[in-house]
Short mmCIF file of C-alpha atoms in Angstrom, two decimals:
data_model
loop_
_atom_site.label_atom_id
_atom_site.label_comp_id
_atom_site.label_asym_id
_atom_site.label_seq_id
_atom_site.Cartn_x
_atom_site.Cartn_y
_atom_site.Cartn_z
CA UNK A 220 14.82 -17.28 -13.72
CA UNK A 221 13.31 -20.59 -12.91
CA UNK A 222 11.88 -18.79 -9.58
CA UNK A 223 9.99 -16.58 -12.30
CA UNK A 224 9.01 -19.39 -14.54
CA UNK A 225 7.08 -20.93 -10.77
CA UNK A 226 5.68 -18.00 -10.15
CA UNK A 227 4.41 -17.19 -13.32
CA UNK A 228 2.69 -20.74 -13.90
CA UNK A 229 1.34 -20.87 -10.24
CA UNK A 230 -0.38 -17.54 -11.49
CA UNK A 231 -1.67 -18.73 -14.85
CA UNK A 232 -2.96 -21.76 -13.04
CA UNK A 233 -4.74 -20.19 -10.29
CA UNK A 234 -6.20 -17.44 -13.06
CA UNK A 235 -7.56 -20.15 -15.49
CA UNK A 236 -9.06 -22.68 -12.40
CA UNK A 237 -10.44 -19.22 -10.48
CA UNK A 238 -12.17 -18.09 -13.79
CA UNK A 239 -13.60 -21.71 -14.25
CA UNK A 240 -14.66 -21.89 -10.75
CA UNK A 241 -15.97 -18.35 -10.52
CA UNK A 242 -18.38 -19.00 -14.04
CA UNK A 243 -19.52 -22.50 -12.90
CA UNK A 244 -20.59 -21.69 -9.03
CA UNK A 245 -24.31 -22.54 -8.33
CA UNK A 246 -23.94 -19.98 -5.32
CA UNK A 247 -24.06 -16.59 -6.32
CA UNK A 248 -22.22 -15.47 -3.05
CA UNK A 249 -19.45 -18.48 -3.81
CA UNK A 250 -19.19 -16.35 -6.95
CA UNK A 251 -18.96 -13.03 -6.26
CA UNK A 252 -15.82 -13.89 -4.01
CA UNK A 253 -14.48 -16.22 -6.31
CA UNK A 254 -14.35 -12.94 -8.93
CA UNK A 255 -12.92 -10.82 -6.44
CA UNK A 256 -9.99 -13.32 -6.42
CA UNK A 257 -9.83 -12.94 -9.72
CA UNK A 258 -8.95 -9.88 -9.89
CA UNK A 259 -6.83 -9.83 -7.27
CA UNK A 260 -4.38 -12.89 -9.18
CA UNK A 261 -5.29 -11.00 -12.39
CA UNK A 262 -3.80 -7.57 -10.97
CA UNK A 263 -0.85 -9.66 -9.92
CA UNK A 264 -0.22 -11.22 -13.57
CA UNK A 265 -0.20 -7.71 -14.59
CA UNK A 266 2.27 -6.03 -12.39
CA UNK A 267 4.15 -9.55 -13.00
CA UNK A 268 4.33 -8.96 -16.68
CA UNK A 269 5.61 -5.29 -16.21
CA UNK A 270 2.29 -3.26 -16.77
CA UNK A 271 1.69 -1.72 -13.56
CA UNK A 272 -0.61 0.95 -14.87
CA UNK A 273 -2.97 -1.80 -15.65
CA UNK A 274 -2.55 -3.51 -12.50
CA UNK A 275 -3.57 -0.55 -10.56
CA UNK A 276 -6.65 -0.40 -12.60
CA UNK A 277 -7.38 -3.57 -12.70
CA UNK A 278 -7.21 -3.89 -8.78
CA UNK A 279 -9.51 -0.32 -8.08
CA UNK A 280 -11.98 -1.35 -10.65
CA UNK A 281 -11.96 -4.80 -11.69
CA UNK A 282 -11.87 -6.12 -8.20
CA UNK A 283 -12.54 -3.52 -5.45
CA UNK A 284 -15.42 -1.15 -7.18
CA UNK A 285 -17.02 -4.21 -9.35
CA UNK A 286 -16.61 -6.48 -5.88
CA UNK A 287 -18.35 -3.98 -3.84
CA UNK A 288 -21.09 -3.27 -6.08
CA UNK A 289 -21.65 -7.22 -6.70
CA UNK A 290 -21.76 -7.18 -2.99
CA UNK A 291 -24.14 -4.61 -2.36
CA UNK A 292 -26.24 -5.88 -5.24
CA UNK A 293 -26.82 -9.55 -3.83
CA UNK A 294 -27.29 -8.27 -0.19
CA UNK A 295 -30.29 -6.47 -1.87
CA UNK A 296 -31.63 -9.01 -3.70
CA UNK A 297 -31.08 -11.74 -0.94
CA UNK A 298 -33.40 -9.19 1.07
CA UNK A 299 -36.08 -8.73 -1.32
CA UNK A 300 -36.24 -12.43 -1.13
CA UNK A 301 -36.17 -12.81 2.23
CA UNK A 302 -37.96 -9.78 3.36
CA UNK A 303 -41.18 -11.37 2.48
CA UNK A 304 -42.34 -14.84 4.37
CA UNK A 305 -40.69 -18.02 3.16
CA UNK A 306 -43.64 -19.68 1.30
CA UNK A 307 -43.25 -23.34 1.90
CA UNK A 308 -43.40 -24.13 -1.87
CA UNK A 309 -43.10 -27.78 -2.00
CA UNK A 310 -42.85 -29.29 -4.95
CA UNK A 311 -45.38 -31.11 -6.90
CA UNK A 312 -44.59 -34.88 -6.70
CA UNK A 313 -46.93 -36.12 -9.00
CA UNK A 314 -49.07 -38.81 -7.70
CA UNK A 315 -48.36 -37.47 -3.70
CA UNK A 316 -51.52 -37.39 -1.21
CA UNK A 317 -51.19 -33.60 -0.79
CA UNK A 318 -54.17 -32.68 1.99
CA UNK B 162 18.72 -11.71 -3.38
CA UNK B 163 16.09 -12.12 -6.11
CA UNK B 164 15.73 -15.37 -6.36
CA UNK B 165 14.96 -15.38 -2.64
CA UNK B 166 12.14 -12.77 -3.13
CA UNK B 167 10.43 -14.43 -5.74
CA UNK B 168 10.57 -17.92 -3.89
CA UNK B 169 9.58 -16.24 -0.74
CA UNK B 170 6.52 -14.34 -2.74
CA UNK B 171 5.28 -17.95 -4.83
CA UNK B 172 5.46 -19.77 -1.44
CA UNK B 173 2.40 -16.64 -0.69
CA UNK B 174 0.72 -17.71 -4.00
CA UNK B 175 0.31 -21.56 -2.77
CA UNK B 176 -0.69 -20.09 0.30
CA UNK B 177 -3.40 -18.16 -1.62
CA UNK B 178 -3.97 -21.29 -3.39
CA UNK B 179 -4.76 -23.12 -0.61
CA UNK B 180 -7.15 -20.37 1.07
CA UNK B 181 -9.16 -21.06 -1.89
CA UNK B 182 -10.06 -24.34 -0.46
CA UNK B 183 -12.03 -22.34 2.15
CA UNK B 184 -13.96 -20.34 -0.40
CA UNK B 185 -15.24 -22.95 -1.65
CA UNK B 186 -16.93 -24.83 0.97
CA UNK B 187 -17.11 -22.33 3.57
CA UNK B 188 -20.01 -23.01 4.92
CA UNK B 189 -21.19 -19.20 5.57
CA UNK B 190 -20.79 -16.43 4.08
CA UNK B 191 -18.60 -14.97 5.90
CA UNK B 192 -15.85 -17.61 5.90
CA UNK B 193 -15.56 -17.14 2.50
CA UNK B 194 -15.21 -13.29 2.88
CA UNK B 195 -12.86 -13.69 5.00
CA UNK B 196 -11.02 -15.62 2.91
CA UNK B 197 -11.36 -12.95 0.05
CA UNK B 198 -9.72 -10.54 2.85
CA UNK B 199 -6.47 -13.46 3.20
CA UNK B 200 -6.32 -13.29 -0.45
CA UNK B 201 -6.14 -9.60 -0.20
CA UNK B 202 -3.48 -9.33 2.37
CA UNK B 203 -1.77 -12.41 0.58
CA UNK B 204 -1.56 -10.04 -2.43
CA UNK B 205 -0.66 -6.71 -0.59
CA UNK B 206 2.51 -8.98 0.71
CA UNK B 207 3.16 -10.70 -2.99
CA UNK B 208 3.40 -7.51 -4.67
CA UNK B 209 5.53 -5.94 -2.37
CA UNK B 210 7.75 -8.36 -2.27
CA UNK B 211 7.75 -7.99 -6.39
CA UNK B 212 8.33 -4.58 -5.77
CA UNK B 213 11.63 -5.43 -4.59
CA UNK B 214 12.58 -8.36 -6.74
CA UNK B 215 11.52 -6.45 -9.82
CA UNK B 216 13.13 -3.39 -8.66
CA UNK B 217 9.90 -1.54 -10.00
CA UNK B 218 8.84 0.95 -7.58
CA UNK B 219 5.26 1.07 -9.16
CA UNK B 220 4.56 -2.35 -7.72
CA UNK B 221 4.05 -0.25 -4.03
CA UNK B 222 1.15 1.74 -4.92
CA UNK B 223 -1.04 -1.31 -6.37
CA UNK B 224 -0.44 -2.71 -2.90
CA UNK B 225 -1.51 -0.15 -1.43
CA UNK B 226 -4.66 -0.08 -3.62
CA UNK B 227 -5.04 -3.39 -2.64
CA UNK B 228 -5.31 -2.70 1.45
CA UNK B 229 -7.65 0.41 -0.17
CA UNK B 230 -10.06 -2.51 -1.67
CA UNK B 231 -10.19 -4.57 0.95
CA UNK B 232 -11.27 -2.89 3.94
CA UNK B 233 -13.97 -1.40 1.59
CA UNK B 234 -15.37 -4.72 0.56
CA UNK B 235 -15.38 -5.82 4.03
CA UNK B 236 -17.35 -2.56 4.53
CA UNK B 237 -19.73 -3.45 1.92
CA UNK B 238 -19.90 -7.09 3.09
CA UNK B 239 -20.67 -6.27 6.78
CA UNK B 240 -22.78 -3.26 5.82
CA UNK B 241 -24.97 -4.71 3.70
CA UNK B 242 -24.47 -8.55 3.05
CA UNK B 243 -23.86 -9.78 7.00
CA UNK B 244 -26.63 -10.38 8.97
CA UNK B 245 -25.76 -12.53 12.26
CA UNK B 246 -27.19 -16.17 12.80
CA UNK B 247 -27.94 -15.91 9.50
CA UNK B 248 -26.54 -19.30 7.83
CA UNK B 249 -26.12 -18.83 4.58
CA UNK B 250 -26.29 -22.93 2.61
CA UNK B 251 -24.12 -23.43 -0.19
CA UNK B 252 -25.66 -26.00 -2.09
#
């Protein structure tokens, strides 16, 4: 089974550097996709380790329903933020001739 | 026979692997939804193929869950994420 033993370490690899990338993102879209991938490889580990029951609700919850609403939930908020005009904010540089 | 399968389906999981590459510096948003719709389709094809290698018949429905999640988070995405010649910077 040393097809099994590849497969099972490319998945445990891919889980542990998806979770790391997915929790240290600075882009909350870059995020949101990365934990959709998640759960996708996580559902796989499961049906890999002979729990398909949790696979199944790992993939309809953990990634579709949760993915979705993420999805929904930053389209809304990138809205708010944009629906309102862009203030050009710049930021105070101490000792700059702002007129 | 086995063997075979589960070659055939890790081979899909470095392709995965390497789709995440795109996620990560896609420079819009969609690339890197459309990328979460590879992964998806990656998937659908990795657990069928452990479906057969596993001889566990279960393995077909989470697939087809899988096909099930994706087209609706490309709903939700296009619906209510995408707007065009919008360019979405990742810093």
């Amino acid at each position: 089974m040393s097809a099994g033993l590849v497969l099972d370490g490319l998945l445990a690899a891919i889980l542990i550097w998806l979770a790391w990338a997915a929790l240290s993102s600075r882009d909350l879209f870059r995020a949101i996709v990365l934990f959709i991938a998640f759960g996708l490889v996580l559902s796989m580990a499961w049906a890999r380790l002979g729990a398909p029951d949790v696979a199944l609700a790992e993939a309809a919850i953990g990634a579709g329903l949760t993915g979705a609403l993420l999805l929904a939930t930053w389209g809304r908020l990138r809205g708010r933020k944009t629906s309102e005009e862009q203030p050009h904010a710049r930021p105070h540089q101490g000792e700059d001739d702002a007129d | 026979m086995n063997v075979l399968l589960l070659g055939v389906a890790t081979f899909l999981l470095f392709n995965l692997a390497a789709g995440l590459w795109r996620v990560m510096r896609g420079p819009t948003a969609a690339d890197r939804m459309l990328a979460a719709q590879l992964f998806g389709t990656t998937a659908v094809a990795v657990l069928l193929l452990l479906a057969e290698g596993m001889e566990e018949a279960e393995l077909r429905d989470i697939a087809l869950v899988f096909a099930l999640l994706a087209a609706v988070a490309a709903v939700a995405f296009v619906r209510r994420v995408w707007s065009p010649g919008a360019r979405h910077d990742a810093d």
